[in-house]
PDB file of C-alpha atoms and ligand atoms in Angstrom:
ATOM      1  CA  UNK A  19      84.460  76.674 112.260  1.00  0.00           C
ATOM      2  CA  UNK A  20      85.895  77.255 108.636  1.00  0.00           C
ATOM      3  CA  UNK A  21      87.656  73.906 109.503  1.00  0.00           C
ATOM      4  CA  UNK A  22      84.767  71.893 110.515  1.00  0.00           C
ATOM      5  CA  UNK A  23      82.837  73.305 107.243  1.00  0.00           C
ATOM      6  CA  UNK A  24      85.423  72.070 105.280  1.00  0.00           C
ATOM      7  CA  UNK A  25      85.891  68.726 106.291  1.00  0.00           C
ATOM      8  CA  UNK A  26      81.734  68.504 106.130  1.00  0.00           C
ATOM      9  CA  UNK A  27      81.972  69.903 102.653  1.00  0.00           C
ATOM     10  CA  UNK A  28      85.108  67.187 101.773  1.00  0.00           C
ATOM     11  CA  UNK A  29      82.880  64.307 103.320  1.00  0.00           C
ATOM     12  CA  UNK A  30      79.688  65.477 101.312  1.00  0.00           C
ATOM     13  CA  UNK A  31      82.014  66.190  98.094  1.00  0.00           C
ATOM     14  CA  UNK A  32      84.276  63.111  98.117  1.00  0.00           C
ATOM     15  CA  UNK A  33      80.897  60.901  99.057  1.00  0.00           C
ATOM     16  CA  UNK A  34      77.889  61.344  97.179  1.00  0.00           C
ATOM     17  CA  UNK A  35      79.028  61.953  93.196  1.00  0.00           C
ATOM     18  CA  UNK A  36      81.133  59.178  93.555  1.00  0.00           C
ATOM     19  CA  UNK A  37      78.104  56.446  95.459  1.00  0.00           C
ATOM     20  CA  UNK A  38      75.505  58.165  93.084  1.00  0.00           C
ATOM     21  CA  UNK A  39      77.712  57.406  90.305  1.00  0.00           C
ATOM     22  CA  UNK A  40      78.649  54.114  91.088  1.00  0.00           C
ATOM     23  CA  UNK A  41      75.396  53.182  91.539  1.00  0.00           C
ATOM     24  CA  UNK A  42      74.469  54.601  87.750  1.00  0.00           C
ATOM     25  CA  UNK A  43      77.046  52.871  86.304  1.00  0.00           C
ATOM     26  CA  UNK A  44      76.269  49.410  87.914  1.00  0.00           C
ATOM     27  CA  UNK A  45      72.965  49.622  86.961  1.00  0.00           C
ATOM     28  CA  UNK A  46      73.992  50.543  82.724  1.00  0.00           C
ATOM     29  CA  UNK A  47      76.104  47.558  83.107  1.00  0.00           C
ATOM     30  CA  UNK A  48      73.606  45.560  84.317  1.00  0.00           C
ATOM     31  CA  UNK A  49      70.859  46.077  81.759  1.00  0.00           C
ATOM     32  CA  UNK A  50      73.494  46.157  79.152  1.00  0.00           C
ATOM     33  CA  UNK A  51      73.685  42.786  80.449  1.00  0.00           C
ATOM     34  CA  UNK A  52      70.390  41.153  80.727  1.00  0.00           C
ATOM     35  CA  UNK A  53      71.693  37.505  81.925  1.00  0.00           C
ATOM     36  CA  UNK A  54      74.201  38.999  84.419  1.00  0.00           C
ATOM     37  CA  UNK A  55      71.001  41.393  85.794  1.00  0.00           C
ATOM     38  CA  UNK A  56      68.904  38.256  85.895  1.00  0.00           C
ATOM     39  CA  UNK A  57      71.871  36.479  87.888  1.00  0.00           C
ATOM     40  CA  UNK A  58      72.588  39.424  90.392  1.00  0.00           C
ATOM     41  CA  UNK A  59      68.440  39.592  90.669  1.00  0.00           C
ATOM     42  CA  UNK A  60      68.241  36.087  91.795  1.00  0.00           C
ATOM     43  CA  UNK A  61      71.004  36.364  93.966  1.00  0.00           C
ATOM     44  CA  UNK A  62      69.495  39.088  95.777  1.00  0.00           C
ATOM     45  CA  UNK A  63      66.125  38.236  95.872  1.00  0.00           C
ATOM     46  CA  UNK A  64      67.130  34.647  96.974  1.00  0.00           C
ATOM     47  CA  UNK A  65      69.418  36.158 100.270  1.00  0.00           C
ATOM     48  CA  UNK A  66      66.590  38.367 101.036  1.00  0.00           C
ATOM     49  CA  UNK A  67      63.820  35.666 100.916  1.00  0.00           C
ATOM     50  CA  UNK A  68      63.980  34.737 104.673  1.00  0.00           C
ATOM     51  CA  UNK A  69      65.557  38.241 105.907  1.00  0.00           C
ATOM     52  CA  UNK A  70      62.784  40.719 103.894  1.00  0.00           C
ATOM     53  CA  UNK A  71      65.696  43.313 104.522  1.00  0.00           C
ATOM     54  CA  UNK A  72      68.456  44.625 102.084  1.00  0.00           C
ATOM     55  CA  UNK A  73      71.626  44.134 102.837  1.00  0.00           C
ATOM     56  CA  UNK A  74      74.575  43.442 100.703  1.00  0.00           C
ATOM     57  CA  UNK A  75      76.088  43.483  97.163  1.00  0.00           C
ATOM     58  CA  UNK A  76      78.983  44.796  95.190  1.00  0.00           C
ATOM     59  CA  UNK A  77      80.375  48.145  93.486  1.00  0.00           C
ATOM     60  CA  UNK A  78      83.027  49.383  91.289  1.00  0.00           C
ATOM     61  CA  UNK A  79      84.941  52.861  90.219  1.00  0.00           C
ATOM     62  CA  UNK A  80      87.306  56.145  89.698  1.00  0.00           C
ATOM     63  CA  UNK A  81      90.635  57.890  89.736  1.00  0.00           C
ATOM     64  CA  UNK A  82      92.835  59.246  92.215  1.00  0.00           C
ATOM     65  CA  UNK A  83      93.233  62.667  94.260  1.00  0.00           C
ATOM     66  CA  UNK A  84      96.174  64.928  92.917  1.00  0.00           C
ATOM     67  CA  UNK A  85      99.356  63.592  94.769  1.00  0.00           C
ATOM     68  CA  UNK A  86     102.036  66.539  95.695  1.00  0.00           C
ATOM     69  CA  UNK A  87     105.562  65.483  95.415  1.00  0.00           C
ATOM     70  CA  UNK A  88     107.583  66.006  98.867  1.00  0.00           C
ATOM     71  CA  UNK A  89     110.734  65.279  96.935  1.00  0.00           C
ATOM     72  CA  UNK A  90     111.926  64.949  93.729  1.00  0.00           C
ATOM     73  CA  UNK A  91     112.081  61.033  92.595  1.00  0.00           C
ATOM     74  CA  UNK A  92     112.598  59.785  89.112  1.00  0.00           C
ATOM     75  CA  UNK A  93     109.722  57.376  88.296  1.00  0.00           C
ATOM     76  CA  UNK A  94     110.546  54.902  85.132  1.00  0.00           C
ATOM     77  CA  UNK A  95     112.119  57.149  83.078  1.00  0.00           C
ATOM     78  CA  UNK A  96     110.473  60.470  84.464  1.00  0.00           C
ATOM     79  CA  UNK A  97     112.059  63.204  86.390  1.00  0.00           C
ATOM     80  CA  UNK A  98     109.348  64.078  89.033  1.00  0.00           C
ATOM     81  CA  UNK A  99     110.407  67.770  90.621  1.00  0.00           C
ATOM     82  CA  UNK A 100     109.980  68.464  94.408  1.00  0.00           C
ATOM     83  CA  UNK A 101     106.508  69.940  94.916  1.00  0.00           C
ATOM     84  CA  UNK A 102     104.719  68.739  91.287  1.00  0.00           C
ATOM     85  CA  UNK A 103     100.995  67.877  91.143  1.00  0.00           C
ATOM     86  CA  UNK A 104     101.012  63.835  89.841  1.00  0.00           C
ATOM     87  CA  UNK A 105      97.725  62.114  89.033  1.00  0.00           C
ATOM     88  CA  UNK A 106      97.320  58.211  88.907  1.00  0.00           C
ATOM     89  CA  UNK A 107      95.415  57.243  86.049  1.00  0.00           C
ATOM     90  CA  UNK A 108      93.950  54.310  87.887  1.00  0.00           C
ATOM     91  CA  UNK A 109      91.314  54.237  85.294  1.00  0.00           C
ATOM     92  CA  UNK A 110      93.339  53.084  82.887  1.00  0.00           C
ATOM     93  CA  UNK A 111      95.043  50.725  85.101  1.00  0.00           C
ATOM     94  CA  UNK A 112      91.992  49.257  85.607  1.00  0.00           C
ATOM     95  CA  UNK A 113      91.401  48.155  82.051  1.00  0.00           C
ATOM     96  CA  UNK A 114      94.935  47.476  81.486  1.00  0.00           C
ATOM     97  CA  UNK A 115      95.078  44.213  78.956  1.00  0.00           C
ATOM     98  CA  UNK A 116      98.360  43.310  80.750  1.00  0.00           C
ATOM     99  CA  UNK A 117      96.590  42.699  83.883  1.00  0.00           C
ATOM    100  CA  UNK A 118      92.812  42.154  82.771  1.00  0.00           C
ATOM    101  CA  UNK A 119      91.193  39.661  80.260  1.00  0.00           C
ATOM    102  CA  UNK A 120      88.824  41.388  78.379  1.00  0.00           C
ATOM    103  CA  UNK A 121      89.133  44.736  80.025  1.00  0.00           C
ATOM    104  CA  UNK A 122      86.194  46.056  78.484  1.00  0.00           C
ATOM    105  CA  UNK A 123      83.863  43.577  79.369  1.00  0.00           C
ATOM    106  CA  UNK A 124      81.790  43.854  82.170  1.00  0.00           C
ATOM    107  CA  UNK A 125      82.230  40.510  83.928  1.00  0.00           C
ATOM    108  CA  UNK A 126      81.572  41.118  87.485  1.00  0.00           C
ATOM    109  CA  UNK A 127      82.393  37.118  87.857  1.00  0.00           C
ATOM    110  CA  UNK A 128      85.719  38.090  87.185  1.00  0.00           C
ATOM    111  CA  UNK A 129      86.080  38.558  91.708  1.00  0.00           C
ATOM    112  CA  UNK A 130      84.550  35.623  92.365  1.00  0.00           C
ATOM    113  CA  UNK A 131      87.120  33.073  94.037  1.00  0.00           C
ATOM    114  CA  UNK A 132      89.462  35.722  93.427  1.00  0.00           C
ATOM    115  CA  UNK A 133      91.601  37.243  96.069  1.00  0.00           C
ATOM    116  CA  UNK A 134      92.336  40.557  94.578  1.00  0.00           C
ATOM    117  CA  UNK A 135      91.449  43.245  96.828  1.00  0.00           C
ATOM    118  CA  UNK A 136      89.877  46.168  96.365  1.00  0.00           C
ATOM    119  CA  UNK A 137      91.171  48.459  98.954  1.00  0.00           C
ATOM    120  CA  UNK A 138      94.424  49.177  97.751  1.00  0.00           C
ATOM    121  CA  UNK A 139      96.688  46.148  98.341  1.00  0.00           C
ATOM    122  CA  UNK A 140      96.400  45.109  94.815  1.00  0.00           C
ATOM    123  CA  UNK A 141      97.885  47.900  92.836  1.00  0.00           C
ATOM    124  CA  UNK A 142      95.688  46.907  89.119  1.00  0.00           C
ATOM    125  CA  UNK A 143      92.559  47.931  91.387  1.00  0.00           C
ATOM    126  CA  UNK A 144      92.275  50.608  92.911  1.00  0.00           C
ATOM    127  CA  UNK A 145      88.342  52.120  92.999  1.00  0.00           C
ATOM    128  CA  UNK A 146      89.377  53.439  96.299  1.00  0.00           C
ATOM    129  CA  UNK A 147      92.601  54.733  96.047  1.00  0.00           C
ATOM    130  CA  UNK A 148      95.690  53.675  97.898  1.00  0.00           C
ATOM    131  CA  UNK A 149      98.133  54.226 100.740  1.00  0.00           C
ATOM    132  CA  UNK A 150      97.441  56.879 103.454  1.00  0.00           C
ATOM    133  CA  UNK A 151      95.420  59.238 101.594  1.00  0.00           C
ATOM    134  CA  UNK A 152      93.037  56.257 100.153  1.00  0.00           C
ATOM    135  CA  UNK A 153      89.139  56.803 100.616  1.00  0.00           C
ATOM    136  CA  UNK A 154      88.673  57.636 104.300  1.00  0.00           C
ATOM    137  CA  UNK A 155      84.705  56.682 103.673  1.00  0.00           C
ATOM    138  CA  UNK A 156      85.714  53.120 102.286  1.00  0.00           C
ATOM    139  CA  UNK A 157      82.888  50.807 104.607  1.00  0.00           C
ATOM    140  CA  UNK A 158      80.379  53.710 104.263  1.00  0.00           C
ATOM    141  CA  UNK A 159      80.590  53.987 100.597  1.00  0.00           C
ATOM    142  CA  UNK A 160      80.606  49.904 100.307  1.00  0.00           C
ATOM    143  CA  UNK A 161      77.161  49.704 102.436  1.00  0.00           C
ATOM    144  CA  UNK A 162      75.523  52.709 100.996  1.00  0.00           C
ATOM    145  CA  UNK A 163      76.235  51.460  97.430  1.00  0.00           C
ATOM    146  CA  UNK A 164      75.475  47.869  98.415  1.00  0.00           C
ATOM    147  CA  UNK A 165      72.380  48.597  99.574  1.00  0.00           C
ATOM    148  CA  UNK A 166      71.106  51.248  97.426  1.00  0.00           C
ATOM    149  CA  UNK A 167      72.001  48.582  94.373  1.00  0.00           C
ATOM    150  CA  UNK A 168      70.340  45.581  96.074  1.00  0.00           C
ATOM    151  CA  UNK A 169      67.574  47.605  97.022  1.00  0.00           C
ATOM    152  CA  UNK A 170      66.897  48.397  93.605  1.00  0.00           C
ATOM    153  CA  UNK A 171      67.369  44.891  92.123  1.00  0.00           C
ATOM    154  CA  UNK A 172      65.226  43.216  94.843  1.00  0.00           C
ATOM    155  CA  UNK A 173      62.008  44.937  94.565  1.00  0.00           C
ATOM    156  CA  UNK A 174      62.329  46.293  90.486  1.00  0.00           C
ATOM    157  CA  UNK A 175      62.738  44.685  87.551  1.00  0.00           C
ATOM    158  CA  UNK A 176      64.019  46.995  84.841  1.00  0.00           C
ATOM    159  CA  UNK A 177      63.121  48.010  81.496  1.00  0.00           C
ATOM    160  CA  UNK A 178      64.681  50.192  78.825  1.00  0.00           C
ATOM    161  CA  UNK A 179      62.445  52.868  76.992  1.00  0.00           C
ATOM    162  CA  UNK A 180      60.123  51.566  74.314  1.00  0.00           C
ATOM    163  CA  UNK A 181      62.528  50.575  71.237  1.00  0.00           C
ATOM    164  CA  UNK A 182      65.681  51.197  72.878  1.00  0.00           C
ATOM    165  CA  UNK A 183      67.788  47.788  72.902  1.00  0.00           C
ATOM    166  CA  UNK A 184      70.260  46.472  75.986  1.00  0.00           C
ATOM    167  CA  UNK A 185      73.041  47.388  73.558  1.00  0.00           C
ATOM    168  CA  UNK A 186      72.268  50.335  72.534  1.00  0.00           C
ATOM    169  CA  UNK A 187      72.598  51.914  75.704  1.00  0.00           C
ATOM    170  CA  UNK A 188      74.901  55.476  75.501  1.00  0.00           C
ATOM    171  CA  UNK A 189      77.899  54.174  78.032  1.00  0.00           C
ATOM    172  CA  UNK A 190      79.790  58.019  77.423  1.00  0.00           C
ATOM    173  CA  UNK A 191      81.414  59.553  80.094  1.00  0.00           C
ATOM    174  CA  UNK A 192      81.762  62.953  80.801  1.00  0.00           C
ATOM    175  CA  UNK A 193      84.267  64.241  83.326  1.00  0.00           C
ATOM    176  CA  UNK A 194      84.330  65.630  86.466  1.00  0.00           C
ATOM    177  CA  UNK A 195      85.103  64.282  90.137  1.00  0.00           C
ATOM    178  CA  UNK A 196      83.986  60.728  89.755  1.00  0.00           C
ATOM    179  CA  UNK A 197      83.293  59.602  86.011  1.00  0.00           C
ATOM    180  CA  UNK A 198      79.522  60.206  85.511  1.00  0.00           C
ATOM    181  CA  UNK A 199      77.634  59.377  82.502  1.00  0.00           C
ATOM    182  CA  UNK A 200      76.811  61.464  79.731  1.00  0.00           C
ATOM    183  CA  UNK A 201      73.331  60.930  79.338  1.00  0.00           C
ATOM    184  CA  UNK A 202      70.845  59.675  82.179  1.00  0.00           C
ATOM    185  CA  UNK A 203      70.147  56.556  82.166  1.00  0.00           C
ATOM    186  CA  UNK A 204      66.154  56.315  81.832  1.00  0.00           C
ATOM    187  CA  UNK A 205      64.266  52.992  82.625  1.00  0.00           C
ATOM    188  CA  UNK A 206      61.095  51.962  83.947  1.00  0.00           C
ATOM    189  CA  UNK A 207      60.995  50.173  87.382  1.00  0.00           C
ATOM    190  CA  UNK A 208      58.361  47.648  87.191  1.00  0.00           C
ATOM    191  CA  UNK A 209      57.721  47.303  91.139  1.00  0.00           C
ATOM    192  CA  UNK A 210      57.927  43.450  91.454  1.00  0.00           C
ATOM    193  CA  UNK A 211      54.737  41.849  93.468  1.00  0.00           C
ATOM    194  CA  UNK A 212      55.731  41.199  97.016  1.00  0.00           C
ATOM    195  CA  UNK A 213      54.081  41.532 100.222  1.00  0.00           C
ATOM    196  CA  UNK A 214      57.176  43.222 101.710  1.00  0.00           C
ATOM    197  CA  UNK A 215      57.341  47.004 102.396  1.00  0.00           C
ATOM    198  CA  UNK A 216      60.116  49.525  99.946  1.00  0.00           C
ATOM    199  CA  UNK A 217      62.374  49.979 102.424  1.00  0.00           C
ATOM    200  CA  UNK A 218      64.406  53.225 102.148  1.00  0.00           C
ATOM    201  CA  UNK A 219      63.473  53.833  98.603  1.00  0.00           C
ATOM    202  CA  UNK A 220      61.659  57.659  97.845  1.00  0.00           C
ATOM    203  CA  UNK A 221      61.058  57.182  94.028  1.00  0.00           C
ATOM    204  CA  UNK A 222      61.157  54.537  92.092  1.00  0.00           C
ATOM    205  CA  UNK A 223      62.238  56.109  88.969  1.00  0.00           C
TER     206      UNK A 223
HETATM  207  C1  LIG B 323      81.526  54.015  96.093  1.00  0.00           C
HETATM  208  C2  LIG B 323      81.827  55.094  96.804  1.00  0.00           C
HETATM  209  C3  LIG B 323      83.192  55.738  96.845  1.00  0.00           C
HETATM  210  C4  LIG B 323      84.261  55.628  95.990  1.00  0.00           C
HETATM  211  C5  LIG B 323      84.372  54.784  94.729  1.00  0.00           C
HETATM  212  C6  LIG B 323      85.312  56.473  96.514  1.00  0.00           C
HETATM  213  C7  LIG B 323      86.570  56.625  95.934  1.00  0.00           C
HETATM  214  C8  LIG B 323      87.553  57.454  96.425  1.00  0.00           C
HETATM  215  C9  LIG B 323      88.851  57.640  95.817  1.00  0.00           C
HETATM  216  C10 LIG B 323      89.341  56.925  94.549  1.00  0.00           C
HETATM  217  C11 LIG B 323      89.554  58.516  96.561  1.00  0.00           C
HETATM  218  C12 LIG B 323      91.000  59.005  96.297  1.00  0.00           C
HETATM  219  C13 LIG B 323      91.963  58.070  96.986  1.00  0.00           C
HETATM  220  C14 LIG B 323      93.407  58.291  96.586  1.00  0.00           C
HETATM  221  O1  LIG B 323      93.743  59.361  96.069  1.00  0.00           O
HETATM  222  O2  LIG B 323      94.246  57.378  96.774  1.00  0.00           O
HETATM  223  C15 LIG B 323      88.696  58.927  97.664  1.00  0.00           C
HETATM  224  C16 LIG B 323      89.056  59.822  98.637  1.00  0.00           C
HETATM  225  C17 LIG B 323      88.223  60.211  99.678  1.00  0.00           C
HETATM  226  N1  LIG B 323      86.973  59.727  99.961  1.00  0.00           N
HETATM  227 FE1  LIG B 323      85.963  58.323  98.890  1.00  0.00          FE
HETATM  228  N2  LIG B 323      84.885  57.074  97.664  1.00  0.00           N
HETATM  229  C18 LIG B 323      83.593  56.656  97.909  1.00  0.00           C
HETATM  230  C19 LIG B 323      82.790  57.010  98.965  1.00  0.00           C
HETATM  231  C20 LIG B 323      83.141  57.876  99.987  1.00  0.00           C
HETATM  232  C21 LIG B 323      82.310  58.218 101.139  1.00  0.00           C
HETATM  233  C22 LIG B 323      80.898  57.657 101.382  1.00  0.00           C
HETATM  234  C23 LIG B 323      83.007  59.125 101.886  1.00  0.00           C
HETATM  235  C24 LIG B 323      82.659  59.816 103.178  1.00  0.00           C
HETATM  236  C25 LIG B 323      81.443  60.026 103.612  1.00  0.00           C
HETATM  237  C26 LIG B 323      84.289  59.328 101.225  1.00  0.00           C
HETATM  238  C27 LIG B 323      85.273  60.174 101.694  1.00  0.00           C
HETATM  239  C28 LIG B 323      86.499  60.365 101.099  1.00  0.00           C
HETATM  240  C29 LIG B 323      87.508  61.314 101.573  1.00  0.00           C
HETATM  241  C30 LIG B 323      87.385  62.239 102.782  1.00  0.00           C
HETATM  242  C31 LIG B 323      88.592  61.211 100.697  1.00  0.00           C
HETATM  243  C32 LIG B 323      89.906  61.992 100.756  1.00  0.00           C
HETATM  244  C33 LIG B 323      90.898  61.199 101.596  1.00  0.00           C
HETATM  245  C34 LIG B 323      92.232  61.935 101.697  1.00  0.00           C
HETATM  246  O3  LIG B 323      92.589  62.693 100.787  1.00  0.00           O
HETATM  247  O4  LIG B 323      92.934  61.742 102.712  1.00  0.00           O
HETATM  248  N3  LIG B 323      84.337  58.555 100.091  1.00  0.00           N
HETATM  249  N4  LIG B 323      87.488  58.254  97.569  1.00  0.00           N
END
């Protein structure tokens, strides 16, 4: 039993901060990004014309799990000791200049017609980790994210608070198991006139 409630617990753990927070984070980039939004709201809304269901999009993210050492390796010019704790820093990887242009820039047109892969065969990405401990929930936290995003872009359009301008929106991050924002992001969802039904969607807010 204490087995079974610990690999529930991991599942719950290692899959909701990190789809809730990818989720946040797409959507800051997005209205940080009014002509990108409009773009991935077309897209969406255009697929889903004929089906009138959600299906799918795209996602980003994180870091990696503490690695234990089963032997002691020298990496570069580091002496690794048998049994040390090492932690990728894939988020800086990520927005390494050496392998990025514009790192900071959110470009998600950046993957299109672009065969890097996301699920660790192409070491500069790594939002799920790599090698045999990578994300064990990999296809269940591409769908869930997928369709929580396109859900929200198909039947909402967004707006800031009253004042508040696309760039002035607080991007900190605070730490913690995934990297969350700071502040919640607070919009309005402006439910978009359609005959078709909310599908899986409690609030709207
Ligand atoms: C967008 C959503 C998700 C992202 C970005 C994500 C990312 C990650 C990352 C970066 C790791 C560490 C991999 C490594 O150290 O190499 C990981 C591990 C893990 N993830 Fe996910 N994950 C997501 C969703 C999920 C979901 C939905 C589940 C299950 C319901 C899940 C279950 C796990 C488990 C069990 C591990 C530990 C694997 C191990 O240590 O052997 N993840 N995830």
């Amino acid at each position: 039993m204490e087995t079974v409630k610990a690999v529930i617990l991991d599942l719950f753990g290692a899959g909701t901060e990190t789809s809730a927070t990818t989720i946040e984070w797409a959507m800051s980039e997005l209205l940080r990004n009014p002509t990108t939004m409009k773009k991935a709201q077309s897209e969406v809304r255009e697929l889903l014309k004929e089906a009138h269901k959600n299906t799918e999009a795209a996602p980003t993210c994180s870091s990696s799990s503490p690695k234990t050492v089963p032997r002691a390796c020298r990496i570069f010019n580091y002496d690794i000791a048998e049994g040390m704790t090492v932690l990728i820093n894939v988020w800086a990887i990520g927005r390494d200049p050496k392998y990025w242009e514009d790192p900071e820039e959110f470009k998600p047109e950046r993957f299109m017609n672009s065969g890097i892969d996301f699920k660790g065969n192409d070491f500069e990405f790594l939002p799920f980790g790599s090698g045999r401990r990578m994300c064990a929930g990999v296809s269940l936290g591409l769908a869930n994210t997928a369709l929580a995003l396109a859900s929200l872009l198909y039947h909402f359009d967004w707006k800031l608070l009253d004042g508040l301008k696309s760039d002035e929106i607080d991007m900190s991050e605070s730490s913690g198991l995934a990297t969350r924002r700071k502040t919640p992001l607070l919009l309005y969802a402006v439910p978009r006139k359609t005959n078709i039904g909310i599908h899986g969607l409690g609030s709207a807010s």
